[in-house]
Amino acid sequence: MTASMSRMERRFAALKEENRAALVTFVTAGDPDYDNSLNTLLGLPAAGADVIELGMPFTDPMADGAAIQLGSQRALNNGQNMVKTLQMVCELRKQDQDTPLVLMGYYNPVYRYGVDKFLQEAAEAGVDGLIVVDLPPEHDDELCIPAREVGIHFIRLATPTTDARRLPGVLNNTSGFLYYVSSTGVTGAAAPTPEKVQAEVEAIRAHTDIPIGVGFGIRTPEQAARIARFADGVVVGSALVDCIANAESPAAGTEAVLALTRDLAASIRTARQ
């Protein structure tokens, strides 16, 4: 590792040396409210999250299933906005300078906030990457290239329907890691078949050296361990958001998220032994 490497690159390089996959956790900023969401965010690194995806709430999260849709709605109903989301990143950086953080969501809130303003403030806050699911490679000039110019990775999604003709475009300008969507449909869908996903990941690896994280439908430590045997990262989101939705209180929701994170991390750390 070198000093010129980004926080994301350092994290994946270190995990490669440890011969284990990254646990990538997703929670929605402001779900169920700002204070409890911040407590959850601040607790994730110690619970075992190697990379954090922080959802930017949006009224129409079309790629997400019911769990994350409802999480976005809870956050918006309690006043979450882009200013507060970036402030949460600032709060994380006050106590953690090592864990990569990715903002994930849709282009509309970024566009309304102002692309230049958003990128400047995101970089200053300590954001490491962006996943914007509704901006395809054909629109790289809008956000992807400007993000990379300020040192923020732009992480693209590949799916089972991304064929050999489409893949080069997906990989072009992608950095940080590639998010492989293991099943068609929305987030929280049926669990992927590990053998099928492994073959698809290996096919992509023939075209790139970038780390590949696998997500969609991974809910349990056992499922995470199976994916961790071959993926560079395991992404878990809906199961964590459900912990908040099903909790008796917001504080209990935070503890449930962190407890599941600890279990997921433990399973991933031993997956290749």
PDB file of C-alpha atoms in Angstrom:
ATOM      1  CA  MET A   1       0.000   0.000   0.000  1.00  0.00           C
ATOM      2  CA  THR A   2       1.116   3.544  -0.758  1.00  0.00           C
ATOM      3  CA  ALA A   3       0.275   6.970   0.638  1.00  0.00           C
ATOM      4  CA  SER A   4      -1.329   7.934  -2.674  1.00  0.00           C
ATOM      5  CA  MET A   5      -3.963   5.215  -2.380  1.00  0.00           C
ATOM      6  CA  SER A   6      -7.480   6.283  -1.497  1.00  0.00           C
ATOM      7  CA  ARG A   7      -9.197   5.155   1.686  1.00  0.00           C
ATOM      8  CA  MET A   8     -11.238   2.670  -0.365  1.00  0.00           C
ATOM      9  CA  GLU A   9      -8.173   1.276  -2.130  1.00  0.00           C
ATOM     10  CA  ARG A  10      -6.319   0.903   1.172  1.00  0.00           C
ATOM     11  CA  ARG A  11      -9.219  -0.966   2.725  1.00  0.00           C
ATOM     12  CA  PHE A  12      -9.582  -3.495  -0.090  1.00  0.00           C
ATOM     13  CA  ALA A  13      -5.800  -3.960  -0.311  1.00  0.00           C
ATOM     14  CA  ALA A  14      -5.631  -4.688   3.421  1.00  0.00           C
ATOM     15  CA  LEU A  15      -8.482  -7.188   3.220  1.00  0.00           C
ATOM     16  CA  LYS A  16      -6.820  -8.914   0.283  1.00  0.00           C
ATOM     17  CA  GLU A  17      -3.736  -9.384   2.437  1.00  0.00           C
ATOM     18  CA  GLU A  18      -5.978 -10.864   5.142  1.00  0.00           C
ATOM     19  CA  ASN A  19      -7.576 -13.145   2.515  1.00  0.00           C
ATOM     20  CA  ARG A  20     -11.121 -12.172   3.362  1.00  0.00           C
ATOM     21  CA  ALA A  21     -14.012 -10.308   1.851  1.00  0.00           C
ATOM     22  CA  ALA A  22     -15.268  -6.925   2.975  1.00  0.00           C
ATOM     23  CA  LEU A  23     -18.552  -6.588   4.811  1.00  0.00           C
ATOM     24  CA  VAL A  24     -20.373  -3.709   3.125  1.00  0.00           C
ATOM     25  CA  THR A  25     -23.351  -2.523   5.170  1.00  0.00           C
ATOM     26  CA  PHE A  26     -26.185  -0.309   3.948  1.00  0.00           C
ATOM     27  CA  VAL A  27     -28.384   1.871   6.122  1.00  0.00           C
ATOM     28  CA  THR A  28     -30.530   4.836   5.148  1.00  0.00           C
ATOM     29  CA  ALA A  29     -29.495   8.239   6.464  1.00  0.00           C
ATOM     30  CA  GLY A  30     -32.081   9.529   8.918  1.00  0.00           C
ATOM     31  CA  ASP A  31     -33.901   6.213   9.401  1.00  0.00           C
ATOM     32  CA  PRO A  32     -35.854   6.242  11.684  1.00  0.00           C
ATOM     33  CA  ASP A  33     -34.671   9.731  12.731  1.00  0.00           C
ATOM     34  CA  TYR A  34     -31.426  11.719  12.658  1.00  0.00           C
ATOM     35  CA  ASP A  35     -30.123  10.991  16.137  1.00  0.00           C
ATOM     36  CA  ASN A  36     -30.733   7.256  16.142  1.00  0.00           C
ATOM     37  CA  SER A  37     -29.529   6.919  12.566  1.00  0.00           C
ATOM     38  CA  LEU A  38     -26.314   8.710  13.536  1.00  0.00           C
ATOM     39  CA  ASN A  39     -25.847   6.363  16.493  1.00  0.00           C
ATOM     40  CA  THR A  40     -26.215   3.417  14.137  1.00  0.00           C
ATOM     41  CA  LEU A  41     -23.744   4.876  11.650  1.00  0.00           C
ATOM     42  CA  LEU A  42     -21.158   5.597  14.333  1.00  0.00           C
ATOM     43  CA  GLY A  43     -21.446   2.060  15.689  1.00  0.00           C
ATOM     44  CA  LEU A  44     -21.014   0.211  12.396  1.00  0.00           C
ATOM     45  CA  PRO A  45     -17.188   0.216  12.131  1.00  0.00           C
ATOM     46  CA  ALA A  46     -16.684  -1.289  15.603  1.00  0.00           C
ATOM     47  CA  ALA A  47     -19.397  -3.858  14.844  1.00  0.00           C
ATOM     48  CA  GLY A  48     -17.399  -5.069  11.846  1.00  0.00           C
ATOM     49  CA  ALA A  49     -18.482  -3.040   8.819  1.00  0.00           C
ATOM     50  CA  ASP A  50     -15.513  -2.681   6.456  1.00  0.00           C
ATOM     51  CA  VAL A  51     -17.289  -0.322   4.049  1.00  0.00           C
ATOM     52  CA  ILE A  52     -20.449   1.658   4.775  1.00  0.00           C
ATOM     53  CA  GLU A  53     -23.096   2.549   2.231  1.00  0.00           C
ATOM     54  CA  LEU A  54     -25.268   5.411   3.473  1.00  0.00           C
ATOM     55  CA  GLY A  55     -28.514   5.788   1.602  1.00  0.00           C
ATOM     56  CA  MET A  56     -29.629   9.236   0.475  1.00  0.00           C
ATOM     57  CA  PRO A  57     -33.412   9.187   1.097  1.00  0.00           C
ATOM     58  CA  PHE A  58     -35.568   9.710  -1.969  1.00  0.00           C
ATOM     59  CA  THR A  59     -39.311   9.655  -2.535  1.00  0.00           C
ATOM     60  CA  ASP A  60     -39.164   7.232  -5.469  1.00  0.00           C
ATOM     61  CA  PRO A  61     -36.374   4.660  -4.931  1.00  0.00           C
ATOM     62  CA  MET A  62     -37.334   2.532  -7.930  1.00  0.00           C
ATOM     63  CA  ALA A  63     -34.540  -0.043  -7.649  1.00  0.00           C
ATOM     64  CA  ASP A  64     -35.309  -0.772  -4.006  1.00  0.00           C
ATOM     65  CA  GLY A  65     -37.735  -3.183  -2.444  1.00  0.00           C
ATOM     66  CA  ALA A  66     -40.282  -2.464   0.262  1.00  0.00           C
ATOM     67  CA  ALA A  67     -37.798  -2.460   3.152  1.00  0.00           C
ATOM     68  CA  ILE A  68     -35.587   0.325   1.799  1.00  0.00           C
ATOM     69  CA  GLN A  69     -38.537   2.230   0.318  1.00  0.00           C
ATOM     70  CA  LEU A  70     -40.118   2.362   3.769  1.00  0.00           C
ATOM     71  CA  GLY A  71     -36.783   3.299   5.333  1.00  0.00           C
ATOM     72  CA  SER A  72     -36.500   6.261   2.968  1.00  0.00           C
ATOM     73  CA  GLN A  73     -40.044   7.302   3.816  1.00  0.00           C
ATOM     74  CA  ARG A  74     -39.397   7.142   7.562  1.00  0.00           C
ATOM     75  CA  ALA A  75     -36.305   9.286   7.115  1.00  0.00           C
ATOM     76  CA  LEU A  76     -38.027  11.869   4.927  1.00  0.00           C
ATOM     77  CA  ASN A  77     -41.011  12.034   7.271  1.00  0.00           C
ATOM     78  CA  ASN A  78     -38.614  12.928  10.081  1.00  0.00           C
ATOM     79  CA  GLY A  79     -36.962  15.749   8.160  1.00  0.00           C
ATOM     80  CA  GLN A  80     -33.878  14.092   6.665  1.00  0.00           C
ATOM     81  CA  ASN A  81     -32.331  16.028   3.792  1.00  0.00           C
ATOM     82  CA  MET A  82     -29.016  16.255   1.963  1.00  0.00           C
ATOM     83  CA  VAL A  83     -27.541  18.761   4.437  1.00  0.00           C
ATOM     84  CA  LYS A  84     -28.218  16.367   7.316  1.00  0.00           C
ATOM     85  CA  THR A  85     -26.905  13.394   5.371  1.00  0.00           C
ATOM     86  CA  LEU A  86     -23.597  15.141   4.687  1.00  0.00           C
ATOM     87  CA  GLN A  87     -23.477  16.244   8.320  1.00  0.00           C
ATOM     88  CA  MET A  88     -23.717  12.582   9.357  1.00  0.00           C
ATOM     89  CA  VAL A  89     -20.604  11.880   7.277  1.00  0.00           C
ATOM     90  CA  CYS A  90     -18.808  14.736   9.026  1.00  0.00           C
ATOM     91  CA  GLU A  91     -19.756  13.273  12.399  1.00  0.00           C
ATOM     92  CA  LEU A  92     -18.418   9.856  11.392  1.00  0.00           C
ATOM     93  CA  ARG A  93     -15.127  11.368  10.281  1.00  0.00           C
ATOM     94  CA  LYS A  94     -14.640  13.019  13.678  1.00  0.00           C
ATOM     95  CA  GLN A  95     -14.113   9.557  15.152  1.00  0.00           C
ATOM     96  CA  ASP A  96     -13.218   7.363  12.162  1.00  0.00           C
ATOM     97  CA  GLN A  97     -10.738   8.275   9.444  1.00  0.00           C
ATOM     98  CA  ASP A  98     -10.315   4.757   8.070  1.00  0.00           C
ATOM     99  CA  THR A  99     -13.701   3.253   7.132  1.00  0.00           C
ATOM    100  CA  PRO A 100     -14.700   4.032   3.535  1.00  0.00           C
ATOM    101  CA  LEU A 101     -18.148   5.563   3.173  1.00  0.00           C
ATOM    102  CA  VAL A 102     -20.240   5.504   0.016  1.00  0.00           C
ATOM    103  CA  LEU A 103     -23.359   7.571  -0.546  1.00  0.00           C
ATOM    104  CA  MET A 104     -25.943   5.515  -2.405  1.00  0.00           C
ATOM    105  CA  GLY A 105     -29.127   6.652  -4.044  1.00  0.00           C
ATOM    106  CA  TYR A 106     -30.624   8.388  -7.034  1.00  0.00           C
ATOM    107  CA  TYR A 107     -29.668  11.365  -9.142  1.00  0.00           C
ATOM    108  CA  ASN A 108     -32.686  13.575  -8.424  1.00  0.00           C
ATOM    109  CA  PRO A 109     -31.650  14.668  -4.883  1.00  0.00           C
ATOM    110  CA  VAL A 110     -28.087  15.337  -6.088  1.00  0.00           C
ATOM    111  CA  TYR A 111     -29.301  17.314  -9.110  1.00  0.00           C
ATOM    112  CA  ARG A 112     -31.681  19.390  -6.998  1.00  0.00           C
ATOM    113  CA  TYR A 113     -28.940  20.122  -4.474  1.00  0.00           C
ATOM    114  CA  GLY A 114     -26.588  21.170  -7.252  1.00  0.00           C
ATOM    115  CA  VAL A 115     -23.932  18.828  -8.603  1.00  0.00           C
ATOM    116  CA  ASP A 116     -20.938  21.103  -8.004  1.00  0.00           C
ATOM    117  CA  LYS A 117     -22.094  22.039  -4.503  1.00  0.00           C
ATOM    118  CA  PHE A 118     -22.851  18.431  -3.658  1.00  0.00           C
ATOM    119  CA  LEU A 119     -19.470  17.133  -4.830  1.00  0.00           C
ATOM    120  CA  GLN A 120     -17.539  19.874  -3.054  1.00  0.00           C
ATOM    121  CA  GLU A 121     -19.359  19.312   0.236  1.00  0.00           C
ATOM    122  CA  ALA A 122     -19.250  15.510  -0.079  1.00  0.00           C
ATOM    123  CA  ALA A 123     -15.504  15.563  -0.626  1.00  0.00           C
ATOM    124  CA  GLU A 124     -14.992  17.943   2.299  1.00  0.00           C
ATOM    125  CA  ALA A 125     -17.182  15.774   4.541  1.00  0.00           C
ATOM    126  CA  GLY A 126     -15.148  12.653   3.789  1.00  0.00           C
ATOM    127  CA  VAL A 127     -17.280  10.755   1.289  1.00  0.00           C
ATOM    128  CA  ASP A 128     -15.244   8.115  -0.562  1.00  0.00           C
ATOM    129  CA  GLY A 129     -17.630   6.948  -3.248  1.00  0.00           C
ATOM    130  CA  LEU A 130     -21.001   7.325  -4.929  1.00  0.00           C
ATOM    131  CA  ILE A 131     -23.494   4.768  -6.168  1.00  0.00           C
ATOM    132  CA  VAL A 132     -26.177   6.480  -8.230  1.00  0.00           C
ATOM    133  CA  VAL A 133     -28.300   3.713  -9.625  1.00  0.00           C
ATOM    134  CA  ASP A 134     -30.188   5.665 -12.282  1.00  0.00           C
ATOM    135  CA  LEU A 135     -27.201   7.254 -14.044  1.00  0.00           C
ATOM    136  CA  PRO A 136     -25.946   4.891 -16.777  1.00  0.00           C
ATOM    137  CA  PRO A 137     -22.498   5.186 -18.389  1.00  0.00           C
ATOM    138  CA  GLU A 138     -23.949   7.267 -21.212  1.00  0.00           C
ATOM    139  CA  HIS A 139     -24.341  10.112 -18.684  1.00  0.00           C
ATOM    140  CA  ASP A 140     -20.850   9.990 -17.151  1.00  0.00           C
ATOM    141  CA  ASP A 141     -20.317  13.696 -17.851  1.00  0.00           C
ATOM    142  CA  GLU A 142     -23.179  14.553 -15.476  1.00  0.00           C
ATOM    143  CA  LEU A 143     -21.728  13.176 -12.244  1.00  0.00           C
ATOM    144  CA  CYS A 144     -19.275  10.295 -12.653  1.00  0.00           C
ATOM    145  CA  ILE A 145     -16.382  12.206 -14.210  1.00  0.00           C
ATOM    146  CA  PRO A 146     -16.837  15.325 -12.034  1.00  0.00           C
ATOM    147  CA  ALA A 147     -16.902  13.068  -8.951  1.00  0.00           C
ATOM    148  CA  ARG A 148     -13.665  11.387  -9.909  1.00  0.00           C
ATOM    149  CA  GLU A 149     -12.050  14.798 -10.501  1.00  0.00           C
ATOM    150  CA  VAL A 150     -12.609  15.653  -6.815  1.00  0.00           C
ATOM    151  CA  GLY A 151     -11.337  12.282  -5.629  1.00  0.00           C
ATOM    152  CA  ILE A 152     -14.654  10.480  -5.130  1.00  0.00           C
ATOM    153  CA  HIS A 153     -14.984   6.983  -6.584  1.00  0.00           C
ATOM    154  CA  PHE A 154     -17.938   6.279  -8.831  1.00  0.00           C
ATOM    155  CA  ILE A 155     -19.155   2.741  -8.208  1.00  0.00           C
ATOM    156  CA  ARG A 156     -21.206   1.136 -10.932  1.00  0.00           C
ATOM    157  CA  LEU A 157     -23.665  -1.732 -10.803  1.00  0.00           C
ATOM    158  CA  ALA A 158     -23.482  -4.826 -13.004  1.00  0.00           C
ATOM    159  CA  THR A 159     -26.326  -7.334 -13.167  1.00  0.00           C
ATOM    160  CA  PRO A 160     -26.992 -10.835 -14.492  1.00  0.00           C
ATOM    161  CA  THR A 161     -28.306  -9.160 -17.644  1.00  0.00           C
ATOM    162  CA  THR A 162     -25.089  -7.171 -18.252  1.00  0.00           C
ATOM    163  CA  ASP A 163     -23.789  -8.938 -21.339  1.00  0.00           C
ATOM    164  CA  ALA A 164     -20.341  -8.893 -22.925  1.00  0.00           C
ATOM    165  CA  ARG A 165     -21.231  -5.919 -25.122  1.00  0.00           C
ATOM    166  CA  ARG A 166     -22.463  -3.829 -22.207  1.00  0.00           C
ATOM    167  CA  LEU A 167     -19.774  -4.744 -19.662  1.00  0.00           C
ATOM    168  CA  PRO A 168     -16.944  -2.536 -21.048  1.00  0.00           C
ATOM    169  CA  GLY A 169     -19.172   0.507 -20.762  1.00  0.00           C
ATOM    170  CA  VAL A 170     -20.085  -0.402 -17.188  1.00  0.00           C
ATOM    171  CA  LEU A 171     -16.432  -0.863 -16.227  1.00  0.00           C
ATOM    172  CA  ASN A 172     -15.286   2.328 -17.931  1.00  0.00           C
ATOM    173  CA  ASN A 173     -14.755   5.088 -15.331  1.00  0.00           C
ATOM    174  CA  THR A 174     -15.833   2.745 -12.525  1.00  0.00           C
ATOM    175  CA  SER A 175     -13.537   2.770  -9.501  1.00  0.00           C
ATOM    176  CA  GLY A 176     -13.509   1.784  -5.839  1.00  0.00           C
ATOM    177  CA  PHE A 177     -15.353  -1.453  -6.446  1.00  0.00           C
ATOM    178  CA  LEU A 178     -17.922  -2.890  -8.812  1.00  0.00           C
ATOM    179  CA  TYR A 179     -21.274  -3.698  -7.231  1.00  0.00           C
ATOM    180  CA  TYR A 180     -22.555  -6.945  -8.713  1.00  0.00           C
ATOM    181  CA  VAL A 181     -26.324  -7.235  -8.342  1.00  0.00           C
ATOM    182  CA  SER A 182     -26.674 -10.965  -7.815  1.00  0.00           C
ATOM    183  CA  SER A 183     -30.314 -11.275  -8.858  1.00  0.00           C
ATOM    184  CA  THR A 184     -32.725  -9.434 -11.099  1.00  0.00           C
ATOM    185  CA  GLY A 185     -35.411  -7.361  -9.441  1.00  0.00           C
ATOM    186  CA  VAL A 186     -35.263  -4.978  -6.503  1.00  0.00           C
ATOM    187  CA  THR A 187     -33.245  -4.941  -3.286  1.00  0.00           C
ATOM    188  CA  GLY A 188     -34.251  -7.531  -0.731  1.00  0.00           C
ATOM    189  CA  ALA A 189     -35.187 -10.047  -3.412  1.00  0.00           C
ATOM    190  CA  ALA A 190     -34.682 -13.802  -3.174  1.00  0.00           C
ATOM    191  CA  ALA A 191     -31.300 -15.053  -2.016  1.00  0.00           C
ATOM    192  CA  PRO A 192     -28.848 -15.653  -4.865  1.00  0.00           C
ATOM    193  CA  THR A 193     -27.549 -19.095  -5.802  1.00  0.00           C
ATOM    194  CA  PRO A 194     -23.854 -18.949  -4.826  1.00  0.00           C
ATOM    195  CA  GLU A 195     -22.649 -21.253  -7.613  1.00  0.00           C
ATOM    196  CA  LYS A 196     -24.338 -19.187 -10.295  1.00  0.00           C
ATOM    197  CA  VAL A 197     -23.124 -15.911  -8.833  1.00  0.00           C
ATOM    198  CA  GLN A 198     -19.563 -17.204  -8.525  1.00  0.00           C
ATOM    199  CA  ALA A 199     -19.483 -18.122 -12.207  1.00  0.00           C
ATOM    200  CA  GLU A 200     -20.779 -14.675 -13.144  1.00  0.00           C
ATOM    201  CA  VAL A 201     -18.264 -12.908 -10.898  1.00  0.00           C
ATOM    202  CA  GLU A 202     -15.398 -14.921 -12.337  1.00  0.00           C
ATOM    203  CA  ALA A 203     -16.533 -14.012 -15.847  1.00  0.00           C
ATOM    204  CA  ILE A 204     -16.398 -10.311 -14.929  1.00  0.00           C
ATOM    205  CA  ARG A 205     -12.967 -10.746 -13.315  1.00  0.00           C
ATOM    206  CA  ALA A 206     -11.592 -11.749 -16.699  1.00  0.00           C
ATOM    207  CA  HIS A 207     -12.148  -8.117 -17.739  1.00  0.00           C
ATOM    208  CA  THR A 208     -11.100  -6.104 -14.677  1.00  0.00           C
ATOM    209  CA  ASP A 209      -8.908  -6.036 -11.582  1.00  0.00           C
ATOM    210  CA  ILE A 210     -11.345  -3.881  -9.635  1.00  0.00           C
ATOM    211  CA  PRO A 211     -12.775  -5.472  -6.437  1.00  0.00           C
ATOM    212  CA  ILE A 212     -16.227  -6.943  -6.887  1.00  0.00           C
ATOM    213  CA  GLY A 213     -18.863  -6.699  -4.172  1.00  0.00           C
ATOM    214  CA  VAL A 214     -21.976  -8.851  -4.354  1.00  0.00           C
ATOM    215  CA  GLY A 215     -25.342  -7.723  -3.039  1.00  0.00           C
ATOM    216  CA  PHE A 216     -29.153  -8.082  -3.260  1.00  0.00           C
ATOM    217  CA  GLY A 217     -30.897 -10.823  -1.300  1.00  0.00           C
ATOM    218  CA  ILE A 218     -28.116 -11.541   1.228  1.00  0.00           C
ATOM    219  CA  ARG A 219     -29.743 -11.516   4.648  1.00  0.00           C
ATOM    220  CA  THR A 220     -28.098 -14.048   6.959  1.00  0.00           C
ATOM    221  CA  PRO A 221     -24.558 -14.777   8.197  1.00  0.00           C
ATOM    222  CA  GLU A 222     -24.717 -18.154   6.446  1.00  0.00           C
ATOM    223  CA  GLN A 223     -25.599 -16.581   3.096  1.00  0.00           C
ATOM    224  CA  ALA A 224     -22.926 -13.935   3.577  1.00  0.00           C
ATOM    225  CA  ALA A 225     -20.264 -16.571   4.274  1.00  0.00           C
ATOM    226  CA  ARG A 226     -21.084 -18.468   1.092  1.00  0.00           C
ATOM    227  CA  ILE A 227     -20.702 -15.324  -1.015  1.00  0.00           C
ATOM    228  CA  ALA A 228     -17.580 -14.249   0.901  1.00  0.00           C
ATOM    229  CA  ARG A 229     -15.715 -17.346  -0.227  1.00  0.00           C
ATOM    230  CA  PHE A 230     -15.307 -15.882  -3.732  1.00  0.00           C
ATOM    231  CA  ALA A 231     -16.428 -12.218  -3.698  1.00  0.00           C
ATOM    232  CA  ASP A 232     -14.259  -9.275  -2.657  1.00  0.00           C
ATOM    233  CA  GLY A 233     -17.180  -7.802  -0.752  1.00  0.00           C
ATOM    234  CA  VAL A 234     -20.569  -8.852   0.578  1.00  0.00           C
ATOM    235  CA  VAL A 235     -23.264  -6.167   0.602  1.00  0.00           C
ATOM    236  CA  VAL A 236     -26.118  -6.405   3.108  1.00  0.00           C
ATOM    237  CA  GLY A 237     -28.828  -3.761   3.199  1.00  0.00           C
ATOM    238  CA  SER A 238     -32.480  -4.751   3.436  1.00  0.00           C
ATOM    239  CA  ALA A 239     -31.888  -7.115   6.360  1.00  0.00           C
ATOM    240  CA  LEU A 240     -30.304  -4.275   8.337  1.00  0.00           C
ATOM    241  CA  VAL A 241     -33.057  -1.827   7.423  1.00  0.00           C
ATOM    242  CA  ASP A 242     -35.613  -4.413   8.548  1.00  0.00           C
ATOM    243  CA  CYS A 243     -33.923  -4.442  11.973  1.00  0.00           C
ATOM    244  CA  ILE A 244     -34.926  -0.795  12.329  1.00  0.00           C
ATOM    245  CA  ALA A 245     -38.444  -1.329  11.013  1.00  0.00           C
ATOM    246  CA  ASN A 246     -39.153  -4.279  13.306  1.00  0.00           C
ATOM    247  CA  ALA A 247     -37.638  -2.889  16.499  1.00  0.00           C
ATOM    248  CA  GLU A 248     -39.753  -1.916  19.487  1.00  0.00           C
ATOM    249  CA  SER A 249     -37.908   1.390  19.773  1.00  0.00           C
ATOM    250  CA  PRO A 250     -35.383   3.395  17.752  1.00  0.00           C
ATOM    251  CA  ALA A 251     -32.615   2.563  20.242  1.00  0.00           C
ATOM    252  CA  ALA A 252     -33.487  -1.123  19.974  1.00  0.00           C
ATOM    253  CA  GLY A 253     -33.284  -0.769  16.202  1.00  0.00           C
ATOM    254  CA  THR A 254     -29.734   0.519  16.440  1.00  0.00           C
ATOM    255  CA  GLU A 255     -28.713  -2.373  18.673  1.00  0.00           C
ATOM    256  CA  ALA A 256     -30.389  -4.886  16.327  1.00  0.00           C
ATOM    257  CA  VAL A 257     -28.495  -3.473  13.326  1.00  0.00           C
ATOM    258  CA  LEU A 258     -25.188  -3.625  15.165  1.00  0.00           C
ATOM    259  CA  ALA A 259     -25.871  -7.145  16.477  1.00  0.00           C
ATOM    260  CA  LEU A 260     -26.605  -8.445  12.974  1.00  0.00           C
ATOM    261  CA  THR A 261     -23.519  -6.612  11.674  1.00  0.00           C
ATOM    262  CA  ARG A 262     -21.371  -8.356  14.279  1.00  0.00           C
ATOM    263  CA  ASP A 263     -22.796 -11.748  13.266  1.00  0.00           C
ATOM    264  CA  LEU A 264     -22.286 -11.048   9.566  1.00  0.00           C
ATOM    265  CA  ALA A 265     -18.726  -9.870  10.158  1.00  0.00           C
ATOM    266  CA  ALA A 266     -17.868 -12.960  12.174  1.00  0.00           C
ATOM    267  CA  SER A 267     -19.163 -15.274   9.450  1.00  0.00           C
ATOM    268  CA  ILE A 268     -17.288 -13.434   6.708  1.00  0.00           C
ATOM    269  CA  ARG A 269     -14.005 -13.416   8.640  1.00  0.00           C
ATOM    270  CA  THR A 270     -14.015 -17.226   8.830  1.00  0.00           C
ATOM    271  CA  ALA A 271     -15.543 -17.951   5.421  1.00  0.00           C
ATOM    272  CA  ARG A 272     -12.241 -18.850   3.709  1.00  0.00           C
ATOM    273  CA  GLN A 273     -10.636 -20.755   6.562  1.00  0.00           C
TER     274      GLN A 273
END
